[in-house]
Coordinates of C-alpha atoms in Angstrom, one line a residue:
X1 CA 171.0 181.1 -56.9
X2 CA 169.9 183.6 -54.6
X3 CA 172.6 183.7 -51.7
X4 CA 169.9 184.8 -49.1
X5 CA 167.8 181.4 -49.6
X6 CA 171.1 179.2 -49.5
X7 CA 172.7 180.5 -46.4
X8 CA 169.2 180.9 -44.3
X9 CA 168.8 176.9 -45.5
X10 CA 172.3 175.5 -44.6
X11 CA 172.6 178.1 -41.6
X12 CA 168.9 176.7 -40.2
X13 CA 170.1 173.0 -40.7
X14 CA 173.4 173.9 -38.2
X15 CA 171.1 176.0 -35.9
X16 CA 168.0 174.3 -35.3
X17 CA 168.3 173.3 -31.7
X18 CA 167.5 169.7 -32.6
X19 CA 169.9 169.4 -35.0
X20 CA 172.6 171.6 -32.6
X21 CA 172.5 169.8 -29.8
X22 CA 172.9 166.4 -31.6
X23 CA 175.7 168.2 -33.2
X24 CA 177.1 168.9 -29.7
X25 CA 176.6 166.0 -28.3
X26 CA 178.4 163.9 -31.6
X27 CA 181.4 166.4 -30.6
X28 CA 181.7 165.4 -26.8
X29 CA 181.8 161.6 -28.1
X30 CA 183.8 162.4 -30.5
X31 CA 186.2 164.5 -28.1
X32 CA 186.0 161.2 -25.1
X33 CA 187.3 159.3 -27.9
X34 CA 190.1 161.0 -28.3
X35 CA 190.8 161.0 -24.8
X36 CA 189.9 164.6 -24.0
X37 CA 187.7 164.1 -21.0
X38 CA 187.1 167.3 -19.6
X39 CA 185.5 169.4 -22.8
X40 CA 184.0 166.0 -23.7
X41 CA 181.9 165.7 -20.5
X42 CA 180.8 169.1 -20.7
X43 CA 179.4 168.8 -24.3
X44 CA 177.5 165.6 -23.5
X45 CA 176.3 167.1 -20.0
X46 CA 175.3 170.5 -22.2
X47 CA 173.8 168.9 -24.4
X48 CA 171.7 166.3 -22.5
X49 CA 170.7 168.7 -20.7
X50 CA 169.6 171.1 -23.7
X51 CA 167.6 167.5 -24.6
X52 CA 165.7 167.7 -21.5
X53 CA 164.9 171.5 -21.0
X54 CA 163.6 171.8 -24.7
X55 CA 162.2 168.2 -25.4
X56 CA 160.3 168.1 -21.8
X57 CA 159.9 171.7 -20.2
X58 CA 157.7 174.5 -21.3
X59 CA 160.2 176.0 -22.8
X60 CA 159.3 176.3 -26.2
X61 CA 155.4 177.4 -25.4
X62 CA 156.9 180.3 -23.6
X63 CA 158.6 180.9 -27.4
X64 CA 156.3 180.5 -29.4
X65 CA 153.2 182.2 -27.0
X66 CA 154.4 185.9 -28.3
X67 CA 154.6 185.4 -31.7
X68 CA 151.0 183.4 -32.0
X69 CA 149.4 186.5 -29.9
X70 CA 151.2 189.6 -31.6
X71 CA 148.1 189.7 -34.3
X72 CA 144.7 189.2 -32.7
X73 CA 141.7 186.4 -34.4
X74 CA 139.9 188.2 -37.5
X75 CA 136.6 189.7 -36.6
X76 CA 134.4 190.4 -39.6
X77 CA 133.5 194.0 -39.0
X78 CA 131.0 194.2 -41.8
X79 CA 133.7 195.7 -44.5
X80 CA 134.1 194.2 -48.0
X81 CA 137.3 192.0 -48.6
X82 CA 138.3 192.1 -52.3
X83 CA 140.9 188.9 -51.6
X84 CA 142.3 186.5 -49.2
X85 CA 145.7 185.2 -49.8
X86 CA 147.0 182.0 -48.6
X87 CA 150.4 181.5 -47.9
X88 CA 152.2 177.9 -48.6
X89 CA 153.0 175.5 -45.8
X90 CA 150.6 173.3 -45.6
X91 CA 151.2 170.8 -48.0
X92 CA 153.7 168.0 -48.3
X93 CA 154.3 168.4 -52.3
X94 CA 155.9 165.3 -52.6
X95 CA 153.8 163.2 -51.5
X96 CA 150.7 164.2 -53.1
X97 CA 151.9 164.5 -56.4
X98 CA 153.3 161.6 -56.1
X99 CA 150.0 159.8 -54.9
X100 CA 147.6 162.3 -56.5
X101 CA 145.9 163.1 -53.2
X102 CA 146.3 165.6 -50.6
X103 CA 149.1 165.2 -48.3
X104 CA 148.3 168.0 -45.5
X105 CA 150.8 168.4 -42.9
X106 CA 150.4 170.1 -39.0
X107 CA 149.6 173.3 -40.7
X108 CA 146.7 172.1 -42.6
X109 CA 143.9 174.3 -41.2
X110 CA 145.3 177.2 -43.4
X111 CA 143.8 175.5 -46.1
X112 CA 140.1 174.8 -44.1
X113 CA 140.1 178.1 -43.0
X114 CA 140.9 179.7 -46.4
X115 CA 138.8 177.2 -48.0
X116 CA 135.8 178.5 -45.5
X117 CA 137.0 181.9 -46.2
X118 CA 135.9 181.6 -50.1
X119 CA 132.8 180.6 -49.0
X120 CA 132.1 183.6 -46.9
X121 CA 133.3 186.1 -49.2
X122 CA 131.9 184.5 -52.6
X123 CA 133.4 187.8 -54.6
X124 CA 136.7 188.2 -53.2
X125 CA 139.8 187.3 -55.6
X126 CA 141.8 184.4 -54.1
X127 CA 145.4 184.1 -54.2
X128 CA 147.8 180.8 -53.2
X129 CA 151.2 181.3 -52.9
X130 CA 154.0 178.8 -52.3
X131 CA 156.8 177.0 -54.8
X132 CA 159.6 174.9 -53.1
X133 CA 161.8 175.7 -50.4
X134 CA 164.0 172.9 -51.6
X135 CA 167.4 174.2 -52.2
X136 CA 167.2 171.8 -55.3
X137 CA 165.9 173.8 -58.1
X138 CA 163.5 170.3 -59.8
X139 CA 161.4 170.0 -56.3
X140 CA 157.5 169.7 -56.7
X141 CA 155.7 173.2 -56.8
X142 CA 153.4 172.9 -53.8
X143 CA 151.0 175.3 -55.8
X144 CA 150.4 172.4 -58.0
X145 CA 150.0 169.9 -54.8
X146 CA 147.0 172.4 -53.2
X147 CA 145.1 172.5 -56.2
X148 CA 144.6 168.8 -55.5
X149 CA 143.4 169.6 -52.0
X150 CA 141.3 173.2 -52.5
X151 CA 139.9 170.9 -55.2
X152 CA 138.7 168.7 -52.7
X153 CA 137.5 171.1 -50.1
X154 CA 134.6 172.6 -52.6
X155 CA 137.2 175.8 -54.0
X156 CA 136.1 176.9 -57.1
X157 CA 140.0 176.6 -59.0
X158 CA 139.1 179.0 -61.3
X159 CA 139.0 181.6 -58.6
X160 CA 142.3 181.1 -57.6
X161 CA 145.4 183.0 -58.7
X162 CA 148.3 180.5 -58.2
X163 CA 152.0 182.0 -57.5
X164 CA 154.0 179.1 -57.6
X165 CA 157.7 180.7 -57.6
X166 CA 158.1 181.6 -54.2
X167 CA 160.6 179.8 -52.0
X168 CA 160.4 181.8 -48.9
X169 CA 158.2 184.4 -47.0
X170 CA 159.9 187.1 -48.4
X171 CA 159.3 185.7 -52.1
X172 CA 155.7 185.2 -51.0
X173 CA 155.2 188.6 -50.4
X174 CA 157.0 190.1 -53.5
X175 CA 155.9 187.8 -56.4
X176 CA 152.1 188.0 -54.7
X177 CA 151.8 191.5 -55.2
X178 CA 153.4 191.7 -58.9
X179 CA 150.9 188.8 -60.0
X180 CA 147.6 190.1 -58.0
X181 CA 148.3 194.0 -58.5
X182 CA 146.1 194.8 -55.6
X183 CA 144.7 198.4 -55.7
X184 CA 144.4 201.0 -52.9
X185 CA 142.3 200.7 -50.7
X186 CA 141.5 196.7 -51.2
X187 CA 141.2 194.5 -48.2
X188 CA 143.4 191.5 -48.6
X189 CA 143.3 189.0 -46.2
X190 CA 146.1 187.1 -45.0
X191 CA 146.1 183.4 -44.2
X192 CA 149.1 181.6 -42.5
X193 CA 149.9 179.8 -38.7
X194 CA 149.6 182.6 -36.1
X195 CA 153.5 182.3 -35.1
X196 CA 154.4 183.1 -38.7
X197 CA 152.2 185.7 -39.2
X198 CA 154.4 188.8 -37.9
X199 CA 157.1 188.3 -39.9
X200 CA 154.4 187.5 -43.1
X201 CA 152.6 191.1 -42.2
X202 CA 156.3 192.2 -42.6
X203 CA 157.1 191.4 -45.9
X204 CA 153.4 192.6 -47.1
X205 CA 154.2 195.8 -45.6
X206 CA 157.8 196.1 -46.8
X207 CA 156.7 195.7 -50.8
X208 CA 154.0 197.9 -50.2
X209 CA 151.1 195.3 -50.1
X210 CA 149.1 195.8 -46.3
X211 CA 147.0 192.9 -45.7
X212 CA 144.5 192.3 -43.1
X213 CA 146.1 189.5 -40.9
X214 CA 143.8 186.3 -40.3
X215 CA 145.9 184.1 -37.8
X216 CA 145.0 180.2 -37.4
X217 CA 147.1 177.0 -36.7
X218 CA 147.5 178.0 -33.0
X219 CA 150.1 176.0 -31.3
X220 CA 149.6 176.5 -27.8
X221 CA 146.2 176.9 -25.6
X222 CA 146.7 180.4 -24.4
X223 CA 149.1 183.0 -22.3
X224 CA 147.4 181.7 -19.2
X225 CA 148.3 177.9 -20.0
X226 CA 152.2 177.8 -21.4
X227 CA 153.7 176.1 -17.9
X228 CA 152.8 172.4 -18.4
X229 CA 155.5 169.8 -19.5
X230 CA 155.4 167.9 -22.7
X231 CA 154.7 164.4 -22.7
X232 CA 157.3 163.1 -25.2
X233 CA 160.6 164.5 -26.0
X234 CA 159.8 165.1 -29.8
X235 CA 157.0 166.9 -29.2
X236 CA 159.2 170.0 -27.1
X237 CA 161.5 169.9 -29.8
X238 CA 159.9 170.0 -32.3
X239 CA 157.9 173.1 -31.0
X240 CA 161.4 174.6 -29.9
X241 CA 162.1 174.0 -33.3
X242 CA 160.0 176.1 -34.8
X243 CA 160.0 179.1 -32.2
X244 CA 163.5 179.2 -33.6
X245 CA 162.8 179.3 -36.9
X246 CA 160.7 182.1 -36.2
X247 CA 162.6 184.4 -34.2
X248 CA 165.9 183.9 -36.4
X249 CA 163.6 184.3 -39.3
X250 CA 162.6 187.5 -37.9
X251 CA 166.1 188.8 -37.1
X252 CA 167.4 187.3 -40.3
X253 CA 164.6 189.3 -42.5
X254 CA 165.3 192.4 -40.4
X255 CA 168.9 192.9 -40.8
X256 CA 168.6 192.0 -44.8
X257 CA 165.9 194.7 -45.2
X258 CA 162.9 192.1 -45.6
X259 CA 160.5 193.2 -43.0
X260 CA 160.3 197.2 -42.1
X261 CA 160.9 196.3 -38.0
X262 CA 161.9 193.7 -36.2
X263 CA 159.2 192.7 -34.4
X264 CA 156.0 193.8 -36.7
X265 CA 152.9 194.5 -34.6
X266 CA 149.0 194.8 -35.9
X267 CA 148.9 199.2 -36.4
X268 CA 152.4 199.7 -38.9
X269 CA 151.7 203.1 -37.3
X270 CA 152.6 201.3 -33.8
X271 CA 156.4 200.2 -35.4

């Protein structure tokens, strides 16, 4: 098994603030019942107050704000596209092979928008890609839970090249390009949530695939409206959630050799 994909999955399950500051918090109650008061108190205080700052403030808009806005909304300019790839994510596998419907999760306008997209560009290849990121090996292929969904949405299937191996970005990128063979000079559009799409652009780039990025799934409102407080404690963590994901995924990808720069921007030339 690729050691990569195992130590970025068990090494997001400790670090994922959620997850971390429950960990914390288990610790201080853990240390108070062993009669060590002093380190105990300040892992509950820490981590209560980690709790409030990431489930309630603005916290995690100000996180995820520079990664949705690092690749501007896709203007059709009039030049041909010869393919638009949509990247996995937006499916909950499980559940809709199991039922035999779609299951779309928070990220489901990827598929509207790539499903719109086909329509637009009636000639362009299209390309899915996305297996599991289940560290067990027998998880549902989510390339055979969108079929059930693009299906659904008016997608001519037998447009659609399906990758169906990949278990991470990285994979996403690599397996794409050996199954598509895109030639130079093709347009390839790229379809994923607007926080993911630097470090997606990144792994194009670094197999030698550049794609024209096509950002949706937008999280917050805009740079101008990040400062307002979240309603219900889930809903802050779980966006503090995935702003780390993100920017570990970034750092983790740069440091392995998986995305050319650390930060990837909209001109390569510009890295």
């Amino acid at each position: 098994m690729d050691s990569f994909f195992t130590v970025s999955k068990v090494g997001w399950l400790l670090a994922a603030p959620s997850n971390l500051l429950m960990f914390v918090l288990l610790l201080g109650f853990l240390l108070r019942v062993a009669d060590v008061r002093r380190p105990a108190f300040a892992l509950v205080a820490l981590s209560a107050l980690g709790l409030l700052v990431c489930g309630f403030s603005p916290l995690a808009n100000h996180l995820v704000s520079p990664l949705e806005e690092r690749f501007p909304p896709f203007k059709a300019d009039g030049r041909p596209v010869e393919g638009i790839i949509l990247l996995g994510g937006s499916e909950v596998p499980d559940v809709a092979l199991a039922r035999g419907v779609p299951a779309l999760n928070d990220a489901g306008e990827r598929m509207l928008a790539f499903a719109m997209l086909a329509r637009t560009y009636p000639d362009a290849r299209l390309a899915f890609s996305g297996g599991s990121a289940d560290l067990d090996t027998d998880g549902q292929m989510e390339a055979d839970a969108v079929r059930l969904a693009l299906g659904d949405l008016g997608v001519d299937l037998s447009r659609v090249t399906f990758e169906r191996r990949s278990r991470n970005t990285a994979e996403n990128a690599a397996f794409t390009r050996q199954l598509i063979q895109p030639q130079p000079g093709e347009r390839w559009l790229l379809v994923t949530s607007a926080f993911h799409m630097p470090r997606a652009v990144g792994c194009f780039r670094q197999v030698g695939f550049p794609v024209t990025a096509y950002p949706v799934d937008y999280r917050t409102i805009s740079p101008k409206a990040l400062d307002g407080p979240f309603p219900r404690i889930a809903m802050g963590l779980d966006l503090t959630d995935l702003a780390a994901k993100e920017w570990l995924g970034l750092l983790a990808y740069y440091l392995s050799g998986r995305i050319p720069v650390l930060f990837p921007a909209p001109d390569a030339a510009a890295n």
